[in-house]
Each structure stands twice: as C-alpha cells, then as structure tokens.
PDB file of C-alpha atoms in Angstrom:
ATOM      1  CA  PRO A   1      40.601  -6.113  18.449  1.00 50.00           C
ATOM      2  CA  VAL A   2      36.839  -6.420  17.394  1.00 54.00           C
ATOM      3  CA  THR A   3      36.497 -10.208  18.424  1.00 53.00           C
ATOM      4  CA  ALA A   4      34.397 -10.087  15.127  1.00 50.00           C
ATOM      5  CA  GLY A   5      34.403 -14.149  15.531  1.00 53.00           C
ATOM      6  CA  PRO A   6      31.039 -15.558  16.586  1.00 62.00           C
ATOM      7  CA  VAL A   7      30.396 -14.988  20.191  1.00 77.00           C
ATOM      8  CA  ILE A   8      28.164 -17.898  21.787  1.00 84.00           C
ATOM      9  CA  VAL A   9      25.465 -15.796  23.810  1.00 85.00           C
ATOM     10  CA  PRO A  10      23.132 -18.465  26.210  1.00 84.00           C
ATOM     11  CA  TYR A  11      19.499 -17.966  25.391  1.00 81.00           C
ATOM     12  CA  GLY A  12      18.036 -14.903  27.063  1.00 82.00           C
ATOM     13  CA  HIS A  13      21.688 -13.919  28.490  1.00 90.00           C
ATOM     14  CA  VAL A  14      23.777 -10.674  27.863  1.00 93.00           C
ATOM     15  CA  ILE A  15      27.473 -10.714  27.526  1.00 93.00           C
ATOM     16  CA  GLY A  16      28.976  -7.891  29.040  1.00 94.00           C
ATOM     17  CA  ASN A  17      32.533  -6.270  28.773  1.00 94.00           C
ATOM     18  CA  GLU A  18      34.783  -6.585  32.054  1.00 94.00           C
ATOM     19  CA  LYS A  19      34.725  -2.605  32.043  1.00 93.00           C
ATOM     20  CA  TRP A  20      30.813  -2.492  32.843  1.00 94.00           C
ATOM     21  CA  ARG A  21      31.187  -4.406  35.710  1.00 94.00           C
ATOM     22  CA  GLY A  22      29.621  -2.163  38.916  1.00 94.00           C
ATOM     23  CA  SER A  23      28.388   0.186  36.748  1.00 94.00           C
ATOM     24  CA  GLU A  24      24.670   1.481  36.913  1.00 95.00           C
ATOM     25  CA  VAL A  25      23.821  -0.722  33.739  1.00 94.00           C
ATOM     26  CA  ALA A  26      25.279  -3.636  35.410  1.00 94.00           C
ATOM     27  CA  GLN A  27      23.501  -2.889  38.492  1.00 94.00           C
ATOM     28  CA  ARG A  28      20.328  -2.558  37.169  1.00 94.00           C
ATOM     29  CA  LEU A  29      20.341  -5.503  34.659  1.00 92.00           C
ATOM     30  CA  GLN A  30      21.357  -7.725  37.508  1.00 88.00           C
ATOM     31  CA  GLY A  31      17.889  -9.899  38.233  1.00 85.00           C
ATOM     32  CA  LYS A  32      16.456  -8.714  34.955  1.00 89.00           C
ATOM     33  CA  VAL A  33      18.245 -10.390  32.210  1.00 91.00           C
ATOM     34  CA  GLN A  34      21.491 -12.746  33.234  1.00 92.00           C
ATOM     35  CA  LEU A  35      24.512 -10.589  32.797  1.00 93.00           C
ATOM     36  CA  ILE A  36      27.988 -12.335  32.334  1.00 93.00           C
ATOM     37  CA  PHE A  37      31.170 -10.416  32.398  1.00 94.00           C
ATOM     38  CA  GLU A  38      33.927 -11.042  29.974  1.00 91.00           C
ATOM     39  CA  ASP A  39      37.267  -9.843  29.242  1.00 88.00           C
ATOM     40  CA  GLY A  40      38.125 -10.449  25.369  1.00 83.00           C
ATOM     41  CA  LEU A  41      34.918  -8.639  23.990  1.00 83.00           C
ATOM     42  CA  GLY A  42      37.288  -6.156  22.476  1.00 84.00           C
ATOM     43  CA  LEU A  43      35.775  -3.054  21.159  1.00 88.00           C
ATOM     44  CA  VAL A  44      32.177  -4.700  21.759  1.00 91.00           C
ATOM     45  CA  ASP A  45      30.339  -3.308  25.204  1.00 94.00           C
ATOM     46  CA  PHE A  46      27.368  -5.725  25.058  1.00 94.00           C
ATOM     47  CA  HIS A  47      26.426  -9.070  22.881  1.00 92.00           C
ATOM     48  CA  LEU A  48      22.957  -9.673  23.096  1.00 90.00           C
ATOM     49  CA  SER A  49      22.857 -12.735  20.376  1.00 84.00           C
ATOM     50  CA  ASP A  50      25.399 -14.240  18.596  1.00 82.00           C
ATOM     51  CA  ARG A  51      25.123 -11.656  15.839  1.00 82.00           C
ATOM     52  CA  THR A  52      23.928  -8.864  17.926  1.00 87.00           C
ATOM     53  CA  CYS A  53      26.058  -6.143  19.698  1.00 91.00           C
ATOM     54  CA  ILE A  54      25.491  -3.007  21.598  1.00 94.00           C
ATOM     55  CA  LEU A  55      28.180  -0.287  21.434  1.00 95.00           C
ATOM     56  CA  TYR A  56      27.530   2.410  24.486  1.00 96.00           C
ATOM     57  CA  ILE A  57      28.760   6.222  23.753  1.00 96.00           C
ATOM     58  CA  SER A  58      28.705   7.724  27.029  1.00 94.00           C
ATOM     59  CA  GLU A  59      28.182  11.500  27.870  1.00 94.00           C
ATOM     60  CA  ALA A  60      32.132  11.501  28.385  1.00 93.00           C
ATOM     61  CA  ASP A  61      32.900   9.539  25.315  1.00 93.00           C
ATOM     62  CA  LEU A  62      30.872  12.426  23.229  1.00 93.00           C
ATOM     63  CA  VAL A  63      32.480  15.374  25.017  1.00 91.00           C
ATOM     64  CA  ALA A  64      36.101  13.679  24.826  1.00 92.00           C
ATOM     65  CA  GLY A  65      36.169  13.706  20.966  1.00 87.00           C
ATOM     66  CA  ASP A  66      35.923  11.689  17.771  1.00 88.00           C
ATOM     67  CA  GLU A  67      37.827   8.543  19.257  1.00 90.00           C
ATOM     68  CA  PHE A  68      34.245   6.223  19.604  1.00 93.00           C
ATOM     69  CA  LYS A  69      34.023   6.900  15.799  1.00 94.00           C
ATOM     70  CA  ARG A  70      37.093   4.620  15.078  1.00 93.00           C
ATOM     71  CA  ARG A  71      35.531   2.242  17.548  1.00 91.00           C
ATOM     72  CA  LEU A  72      32.316   2.509  15.339  1.00 93.00           C
ATOM     73  CA  VAL A  73      33.804   2.002  12.352  1.00 92.00           C
ATOM     74  CA  ARG A  74      35.554  -0.954  13.227  1.00 90.00           C
ATOM     75  CA  VAL A  75      32.762  -2.675  14.532  1.00 88.00           C
ATOM     76  CA  ARG A  76      30.808  -1.922  11.588  1.00 89.00           C
ATOM     77  CA  ASN A  77      33.641  -3.144   9.208  1.00 87.00           C
ATOM     78  CA  ALA A  78      33.266  -6.593  11.091  1.00 77.00           C
ATOM     79  CA  SER A  79      30.296  -7.468   8.719  1.00 64.00           C
ATOM     80  CA  ASN A  80      29.136 -10.521  10.744  1.00 78.00           C
ATOM     81  CA  LEU A  81      28.059  -8.595  13.274  1.00 82.00           C
ATOM     82  CA  ARG A  82      24.896  -5.832  13.665  1.00 86.00           C
ATOM     83  CA  GLY A  83      25.748  -3.340  15.936  1.00 88.00           C
ATOM     84  CA  LEU A  84      23.411  -1.189  17.907  1.00 94.00           C
ATOM     85  CA  VAL A  85      24.514   1.951  18.780  1.00 96.00           C
ATOM     86  CA  ILE A  86      23.095   3.435  22.482  1.00 97.00           C
ATOM     87  CA  VAL A  87      24.138   7.255  23.060  1.00 97.00           C
ATOM     88  CA  GLU A  88      23.274   9.268  26.239  1.00 96.00           C
ATOM     89  CA  LYS A  89      21.890  12.242  24.935  1.00 96.00           C
ATOM     90  CA  THR A  90      21.665  14.916  28.113  1.00 94.00           C
ATOM     91  CA  GLN A  91      21.761  18.732  27.858  1.00 95.00           C
ATOM     92  CA  ILE A  92      25.472  18.533  27.765  1.00 94.00           C
ATOM     93  CA  THR A  93      25.552  16.397  24.263  1.00 94.00           C
ATOM     94  CA  ASN A  94      22.682  17.827  22.705  1.00 94.00           C
ATOM     95  CA  GLN A  95      25.153  20.274  21.052  1.00 94.00           C
ATOM     96  CA  TYR A  96      27.166  16.776  19.528  1.00 94.00           C
ATOM     97  CA  PHE A  97      23.773  14.642  18.709  1.00 95.00           C
ATOM     98  CA  SER A  98      22.900  15.551  15.412  1.00 95.00           C
ATOM     99  CA  ALA A  99      26.481  15.347  14.164  1.00 94.00           C
ATOM    100  CA  VAL A 100      26.419  11.609  16.016  1.00 96.00           C
ATOM    101  CA  GLN A 101      23.295  10.823  14.361  1.00 96.00           C
ATOM    102  CA  LYS A 102      24.517  11.566  10.862  1.00 96.00           C
ATOM    103  CA  PHE A 103      27.778   9.804  10.977  1.00 96.00           C
ATOM    104  CA  VAL A 104      26.098   6.422  12.917  1.00 95.00           C
ATOM    105  CA  VAL A 105      22.712   6.484  10.807  1.00 94.00           C
ATOM    106  CA  LEU A 106      23.449   8.155   7.199  1.00 95.00           C
ATOM    107  CA  GLU A 107      27.177   7.420   6.915  1.00 94.00           C
ATOM    108  CA  LEU A 108      27.813   3.490   8.723  1.00 93.00           C
ATOM    109  CA  GLY A 109      23.865   2.614   8.398  1.00 92.00           C
ATOM    110  CA  MET A 110      23.783   1.096  12.115  1.00 93.00           C
ATOM    111  CA  VAL A 111      20.475   1.513  14.467  1.00 94.00           C
ATOM    112  CA  LEU A 112      20.890   4.945  16.951  1.00 96.00           C
ATOM    113  CA  LEU A 113      19.360   4.629  20.336  1.00 96.00           C
ATOM    114  CA  PRO A 114      19.216   7.690  22.131  1.00 97.00           C
ATOM    115  CA  VAL A 115      18.738   7.474  26.242  1.00 97.00           C
ATOM    116  CA  ALA A 116      18.734   9.496  29.186  1.00 95.00           C
ATOM    117  CA  ASN A 117      20.987   8.160  31.386  1.00 95.00           C
ATOM    118  CA  GLN A 118      22.151   4.313  31.960  1.00 94.00           C
ATOM    119  CA  GLY A 119      19.422   3.666  33.733  1.00 94.00           C
ATOM    120  CA  GLU A 120      17.133   4.404  30.884  1.00 96.00           C
ATOM    121  CA  ALA A 121      19.931   2.336  28.749  1.00 95.00           C
ATOM    122  CA  SER A 122      19.719  -1.077  30.971  1.00 95.00           C
ATOM    123  CA  GLN A 123      15.618  -0.950  30.574  1.00 95.00           C
ATOM    124  CA  LEU A 124      16.149  -0.557  26.626  1.00 95.00           C
ATOM    125  CA  ILE A 125      18.954  -3.613  26.896  1.00 94.00           C
ATOM    126  CA  ILE A 126      15.771  -5.514  29.100  1.00 93.00           C
ATOM    127  CA  GLN A 127      13.376  -4.981  26.078  1.00 92.00           C
ATOM    128  CA  LEU A 128      16.002  -5.767  23.322  1.00 91.00           C
ATOM    129  CA  VAL A 129      17.174  -8.884  24.898  1.00 89.00           C
ATOM    130  CA  SER A 130      13.107  -9.972  25.376  1.00 86.00           C
ATOM    131  CA  PHE A 131      12.794  -9.382  21.638  1.00 82.00           C
ATOM    132  CA  CYS A 132      15.728 -11.344  20.864  1.00 76.00           C
ATOM    133  CA  VAL A 133      14.580 -14.218  22.874  1.00 71.00           C
ATOM    134  CA  ARG A 134      10.924 -13.670  21.143  1.00 71.00           C
ATOM    135  CA  GLU A 135      12.861 -13.833  17.630  1.00 69.00           C
ATOM    136  CA  GLN A 136      15.158 -16.966  18.842  1.00 65.00           C
ATOM    137  CA  GLY A 137      12.205 -18.613  20.099  1.00 62.00           C
ATOM    138  CA  ARG A 138       9.540 -18.395  17.011  1.00 60.00           C
ATOM    139  CA  ASP A 139       9.310 -20.759  14.857  1.00 53.00           C
ATOM    140  CA  GLN A 140      11.079 -19.961  11.756  1.00 54.00           C
ATOM    141  CA  THR A 141       8.947 -22.339   9.170  1.00 58.00           C
ATOM    142  CA  THR A 142       5.816 -20.884  10.474  1.00 60.00           C
ATOM    143  CA  ASN A 143       4.212 -17.917   8.042  1.00 62.00           C
ATOM    144  CA  PRO A 144       2.608 -15.355  10.378  1.00 60.00           C
ATOM    145  CA  PHE A 145      -0.135 -14.080   7.790  1.00 67.00           C
ATOM    146  CA  LEU A 146      -1.738 -17.637   7.747  1.00 66.00           C
ATOM    147  CA  ARG A 147      -4.532 -18.216   9.671  1.00 67.00           C
ATOM    148  CA  LYS A 148      -4.273 -20.808  12.570  1.00 66.00           C
ATOM    149  CA  GLN A 149      -6.272 -23.653  12.240  1.00 70.00           C
ATOM    150  CA  ARG A 150      -8.662 -23.974  15.154  1.00 72.00           C
ATOM    151  CA  PRO A 151      -8.998 -27.510  16.490  1.00 74.00           C
ATOM    152  CA  PRO A 152     -11.659 -29.989  15.837  1.00 76.00           C
ATOM    153  CA  LEU A 153     -14.806 -29.309  17.984  1.00 75.00           C
ATOM    154  CA  ALA A 154     -15.114 -31.818  21.131  1.00 77.00           C
ATOM    155  CA  GLU A 155     -18.227 -32.322  21.035  1.00 82.00           C
ATOM    156  CA  PRO A 156     -20.070 -31.731  17.605  1.00 81.00           C
ATOM    157  CA  ALA A 157     -23.603 -32.946  18.620  1.00 83.00           C
ATOM    158  CA  ALA A 158     -23.751 -30.453  21.390  1.00 82.00           C
ATOM    159  CA  PHE A 159     -22.539 -27.543  19.079  1.00 81.00           C
ATOM    160  CA  ARG A 160     -24.950 -28.716  16.751  1.00 83.00           C
ATOM    161  CA  ALA A 161     -28.167 -28.668  19.528  1.00 84.00           C
ATOM    162  CA  VAL A 162     -27.031 -25.239  20.777  1.00 83.00           C
ATOM    163  CA  GLN A 163     -27.318 -23.508  17.460  1.00 82.00           C
ATOM    164  CA  HIS A 164     -31.280 -24.589  17.218  1.00 83.00           C
ATOM    165  CA  ILE A 165     -31.955 -22.536  20.356  1.00 82.00           C
ATOM    166  CA  PRO A 166     -33.065 -19.270  19.491  1.00 81.00           C
ATOM    167  CA  GLY A 167     -30.608 -16.147  19.501  1.00 79.00           C
ATOM    168  CA  VAL A 168     -27.701 -18.654  19.603  1.00 76.00           C
ATOM    169  CA  GLY A 169     -27.761 -19.880  16.196  1.00 67.00           C
ATOM    170  CA  LYS A 170     -24.983 -19.238  13.689  1.00 65.00           C
ATOM    171  CA  THR A 171     -23.358 -15.603  13.859  1.00 63.00           C
ATOM    172  CA  LYS A 172     -22.831 -13.403  11.312  1.00 57.00           C
TER     173      LYS A 172
END
C-alpha cells in the first residue's frame, strides 16, 4: 500500500519508515531533526511534511533491477503526495543513472536528487526539513515583494537636530 492518505508530520520532524531504523541515514539524522519511525508508511521512506515525501533509491536498488520503478509510479499516482526521489549515484550506479534520471524527471515529472552515500542523503534531508519549517512558518498573507514598513522614529526631534550637523544631513 502507498499509504497515500494524510500523514500528520509534527513541525520540524521527519517520519521515517521502520526499515531505516539503525541505518546510517537514521543515525546521522538523530540529533539534527526529530526522527519518528513508523511501520505503516507503505512505499514511502520518509515524510517531511503532510504532503512531501522522500523515496530513497539505494545503490542496491538500482543494481537489482527495475522494481523501484513500480514503487515510484505508485507513489506518483497518489496525487496528494509530492515525492522527492533521492538516488545514490556512485561509480557502480553511474551507468544506470541517466536512464533513472530520464524516467523520474521526464516520464514521472518528479524531483530527482542524486547523493553519493547515505551520509550525504541525511545532510540533504536535514536541509529539506529546515526549508519545510521555514515555509510552514512563513505568514501566507505577506507579500515578499512589498517593502517593509519602518517603525516610527522614537525621537523625531533628536533626528531633526542631528540632520543639522554638517556632513550628517540627509543622504542622497
């Protein structure tokens, strides 16, 4: 099962599939983000937010054959999830990477993020979690292109007095 229903991810946490417990990725995530393991995530490896998930394709998955492709298609068809695909790109998997890239990006329209190993993958997940936290924390009603209003001057009389000093006056 894809478990495509809503997964509630607490703010700043990562929900990881139980199969990753004890792995290098999990060990390196500990202490950097709050990692919660769950058994019923189905095809998804990690959930970063309610709708963003990570599918991890290891070196062994790539060399073993096309089984991972079915998993990617099933997650992609679960329309309420935005899947990010992390692929281990090593000397062994270089020969497969081009075909995987075409399949994931061009055929499925998903995001593909290559990493060298599980340690690099954990660093990437930490960055993605911090981005999700920033996005969730941002006030959705603010326009980033509007200029910020300056607070009113605390002492307008002192400001006017300082402007009369030669060389300090109004700036151009």
